[in-house]
Amino acid sequence: MGKSRYVGVIGAGSCNDAVYELACNLSLEIGKRRWVLVCGGLGGIMEGAAKGSSEAGGMTIGILPGLNKESANSFIQVPIPTGLGEVRNLLVVRASDVLISIAGEYGTLSEIALALKANKPVIGLETWEGIRGVHYVSDYRVGEASQDHPKGLARLPNIYNLEMYQLPNLYTKMVPVKNSCK
């Protein structure tokens, strides 16, 4: 059995329903692969990601800003209270093999910067634009949808050895389906 991949999903603590569902559907695929989901453990995108992963049977770790384990959302299986506030963003980055940024605010921007500084691959979905080093899914869209690429999503290139994480295939499966997270 191979070593588990630790996938960090980063994003804001509050978000609209569409972004929540995007995080949830993406993380269903993370959970199906039995990868470990790492996030900040609170609400919004972090909750959507933890929900998807845990419902698919994956492990979820929440690295919390405060000292209270109970502050974690209900889908976090391993809450890690730090008492570090936003400094805990560095721990989310360091614990992850690859990070996926979904939307987000300034805390997410700091995690992107820390990840890039640490030479961690960062994949962006509807997030901060124009950051050199981030692999934006929107940059790899192709014309019409096909059987291999629903909704026209192309495979991400094999940069930073992303193929070993099988993340390119993940994006072709993140479109909402009847068994969505809502």
Short mmCIF file of C-alpha atoms in Angstrom, two decimals:
data_model
loop_
_atom_site.label_atom_id
_atom_site.label_comp_id
_atom_site.label_asym_id
_atom_site.label_seq_id
_atom_site.Cartn_x
_atom_site.Cartn_y
_atom_site.Cartn_z
CA MET A 1 0.00 0.00 0.00
CA GLY A 2 1.37 3.41 -1.00
CA LYS A 3 1.93 6.40 1.20
CA SER A 4 -1.14 8.60 1.66
CA ARG A 5 -1.18 11.96 -0.06
CA TYR A 6 -1.99 14.99 2.09
CA VAL A 7 -4.05 17.46 0.08
CA GLY A 8 -4.58 20.90 1.55
CA VAL A 9 -7.78 22.65 0.56
CA ILE A 10 -7.57 26.33 1.37
CA GLY A 11 -10.24 29.01 1.19
CA ALA A 12 -12.36 31.43 3.16
CA GLY A 13 -14.29 30.66 6.33
CA SER A 14 -17.50 31.82 4.68
CA CYS A 15 -18.68 31.39 1.11
CA ASN A 16 -21.79 31.17 -1.03
CA ASP A 17 -23.59 27.90 -1.74
CA ALA A 18 -22.04 27.43 -5.20
CA VAL A 19 -18.47 27.69 -3.88
CA TYR A 20 -19.34 25.45 -0.90
CA GLU A 21 -20.63 22.82 -3.32
CA LEU A 22 -17.50 23.16 -5.48
CA ALA A 23 -15.32 22.48 -2.44
CA CYS A 24 -17.52 19.58 -1.41
CA ASN A 25 -17.60 17.93 -4.85
CA LEU A 26 -13.86 18.33 -5.32
CA SER A 27 -13.22 16.78 -1.92
CA LEU A 28 -15.51 13.84 -2.62
CA GLU A 29 -12.85 12.83 -5.12
CA ILE A 30 -10.09 13.39 -2.56
CA GLY A 31 -11.92 11.13 -0.10
CA LYS A 32 -12.62 8.43 -2.70
CA ARG A 33 -8.88 8.16 -3.28
CA ARG A 34 -8.32 7.82 0.49
CA TRP A 35 -6.08 10.85 0.46
CA VAL A 36 -5.86 12.87 3.67
CA LEU A 37 -7.59 16.24 3.52
CA VAL A 38 -5.86 19.03 5.44
CA CYS A 39 -7.62 22.35 6.03
CA GLY A 40 -8.11 25.10 8.59
CA GLY A 41 -10.99 23.17 10.15
CA LEU A 42 -13.58 25.94 10.36
CA GLY A 43 -16.59 26.87 8.17
CA GLY A 44 -17.12 27.89 4.56
CA ILE A 45 -14.79 26.26 2.06
CA MET A 46 -13.03 24.34 4.83
CA GLU A 47 -16.33 22.81 5.94
CA GLY A 48 -17.42 22.01 2.37
CA ALA A 49 -14.10 20.29 1.70
CA ALA A 50 -14.19 18.32 4.94
CA LYS A 51 -17.79 17.28 4.29
CA GLY A 52 -17.03 15.92 0.83
CA SER A 53 -13.92 14.06 1.89
CA SER A 54 -15.41 12.52 5.02
CA GLU A 55 -18.61 11.46 3.24
CA ALA A 56 -16.45 9.62 0.70
CA GLY A 57 -14.55 7.81 3.45
CA GLY A 58 -11.46 10.02 3.54
CA MET A 59 -9.57 11.28 6.58
CA THR A 60 -9.95 14.96 7.49
CA ILE A 61 -7.54 17.02 9.55
CA GLY A 62 -8.41 20.52 10.74
CA ILE A 63 -5.55 22.73 11.91
CA LEU A 64 -7.43 25.19 14.09
CA PRO A 65 -6.49 28.78 14.91
CA GLY A 66 -7.69 28.58 18.52
CA LEU A 67 -7.26 26.27 21.48
CA ASN A 68 -10.71 24.69 21.42
CA LYS A 69 -11.10 21.36 19.57
CA GLU A 70 -14.85 21.87 19.55
CA SER A 71 -14.47 24.88 17.25
CA ALA A 72 -13.81 22.49 14.35
CA ASN A 73 -16.63 21.88 11.91
CA SER A 74 -18.52 18.61 12.37
CA PHE A 75 -16.75 16.92 9.43
CA ILE A 76 -13.25 17.22 10.88
CA GLN A 77 -12.09 13.87 12.24
CA VAL A 78 -8.75 15.04 13.65
CA PRO A 79 -8.96 18.56 15.08
CA ILE A 80 -5.60 20.08 15.97
CA PRO A 81 -5.94 23.17 18.15
CA THR A 82 -2.91 25.45 17.85
CA GLY A 83 -3.68 28.74 19.58
CA LEU A 84 -1.69 30.37 16.77
CA GLY A 85 -4.44 32.33 15.04
CA GLU A 86 -3.63 32.94 11.39
CA VAL A 87 -0.06 31.73 11.90
CA ARG A 88 -1.59 28.25 11.69
CA ASN A 89 -1.77 28.84 7.91
CA LEU A 90 1.90 27.84 7.77
CA LEU A 91 1.06 24.52 9.44
CA VAL A 92 -1.68 23.83 6.88
CA VAL A 93 0.85 24.45 4.11
CA ARG A 94 3.67 22.42 5.66
CA ALA A 95 1.38 19.45 6.39
CA SER A 96 0.18 19.30 2.75
CA ASP A 97 1.87 17.70 -0.26
CA VAL A 98 -0.18 19.83 -2.66
CA LEU A 99 -2.66 22.66 -2.06
CA ILE A 100 -5.88 23.52 -3.83
CA SER A 101 -7.03 27.09 -3.41
CA ILE A 102 -10.76 27.68 -3.82
CA ALA A 103 -11.90 31.32 -3.88
CA GLY A 104 -10.65 32.78 -0.59
CA GLU A 105 -9.63 36.01 1.06
CA TYR A 106 -6.38 37.38 2.52
CA GLY A 107 -5.77 34.30 4.68
CA THR A 108 -5.95 32.17 1.56
CA LEU A 109 -3.58 34.54 -0.20
CA SER A 110 -1.08 34.08 2.63
CA GLU A 111 -1.37 30.29 2.32
CA ILE A 112 -0.76 30.49 -1.43
CA ALA A 113 2.37 32.60 -0.85
CA LEU A 114 3.68 30.28 1.87
CA ALA A 115 3.05 27.22 -0.32
CA LEU A 116 4.86 28.72 -3.30
CA LYS A 117 7.77 29.76 -1.06
CA ALA A 118 7.95 26.14 0.19
CA ASN A 119 7.90 24.83 -3.42
CA LYS A 120 4.54 23.12 -2.90
CA PRO A 121 2.28 22.79 -5.95
CA VAL A 122 -0.73 25.11 -5.77
CA ILE A 123 -3.80 24.61 -7.93
CA GLY A 124 -6.26 27.50 -8.18
CA LEU A 125 -10.02 27.25 -8.62
CA GLU A 126 -11.83 30.57 -8.82
CA THR A 127 -9.21 32.10 -6.53
CA TRP A 128 -6.70 34.97 -6.48
CA GLU A 129 -5.66 35.64 -10.07
CA GLY A 130 -2.33 36.39 -11.66
CA ILE A 131 -0.04 34.75 -9.13
CA ARG A 132 3.04 33.31 -10.81
CA GLY A 133 3.46 29.64 -9.91
CA VAL A 134 -0.22 28.87 -9.31
CA HIS A 135 -1.73 26.37 -11.74
CA TYR A 136 -5.15 27.81 -12.49
CA VAL A 137 -7.68 25.27 -13.69
CA SER A 138 -9.24 27.99 -15.86
CA ASP A 139 -5.95 28.22 -17.82
CA TYR A 140 -6.43 24.65 -18.99
CA ARG A 141 -9.99 24.81 -20.24
CA VAL A 142 -10.46 23.56 -23.77
CA GLY A 143 -13.32 24.07 -26.21
CA GLU A 144 -16.19 21.66 -26.09
CA ALA A 145 -16.76 19.00 -23.49
CA SER A 146 -15.75 15.49 -24.40
CA GLN A 147 -16.01 12.10 -22.76
CA ASP A 148 -12.48 12.55 -21.39
CA HIS A 149 -12.96 16.18 -20.36
CA PRO A 150 -16.50 17.00 -19.19
CA LYS A 151 -17.33 20.70 -19.26
CA GLY A 152 -14.22 21.23 -21.39
CA LEU A 153 -11.72 20.86 -18.53
CA ALA A 154 -8.36 19.78 -19.87
CA ARG A 155 -5.78 17.81 -17.95
CA LEU A 156 -3.35 19.91 -15.97
CA PRO A 157 0.24 19.56 -17.14
CA ASN A 158 2.71 17.31 -15.36
CA ILE A 159 4.38 20.28 -13.64
CA TYR A 160 5.67 19.74 -10.10
CA ASN A 161 5.02 16.03 -10.69
CA LEU A 162 1.25 16.52 -10.24
CA GLU A 163 0.62 13.23 -12.04
CA MET A 164 1.83 11.36 -8.98
CA TYR A 165 -1.09 12.89 -7.08
CA GLN A 166 -3.51 12.00 -9.89
CA LEU A 167 -4.98 15.47 -9.49
CA PRO A 168 -5.49 16.07 -13.21
CA ASN A 169 -8.13 13.33 -13.30
CA LEU A 170 -9.75 14.81 -10.21
CA TYR A 171 -10.76 17.96 -12.08
CA THR A 172 -12.55 16.07 -14.79
CA LYS A 173 -14.78 14.60 -12.09
CA MET A 174 -15.54 17.64 -9.97
CA VAL A 175 -18.56 18.79 -11.94
CA PRO A 176 -21.75 18.58 -9.88
CA VAL A 177 -23.59 15.30 -10.20
CA LYS A 178 -26.93 14.04 -8.92
CA ASN A 179 -25.24 12.84 -5.72
CA SER A 180 -23.94 16.31 -4.96
CA CYS A 181 -23.07 17.62 -1.55
CA LYS A 182 -26.27 19.62 -1.06
#
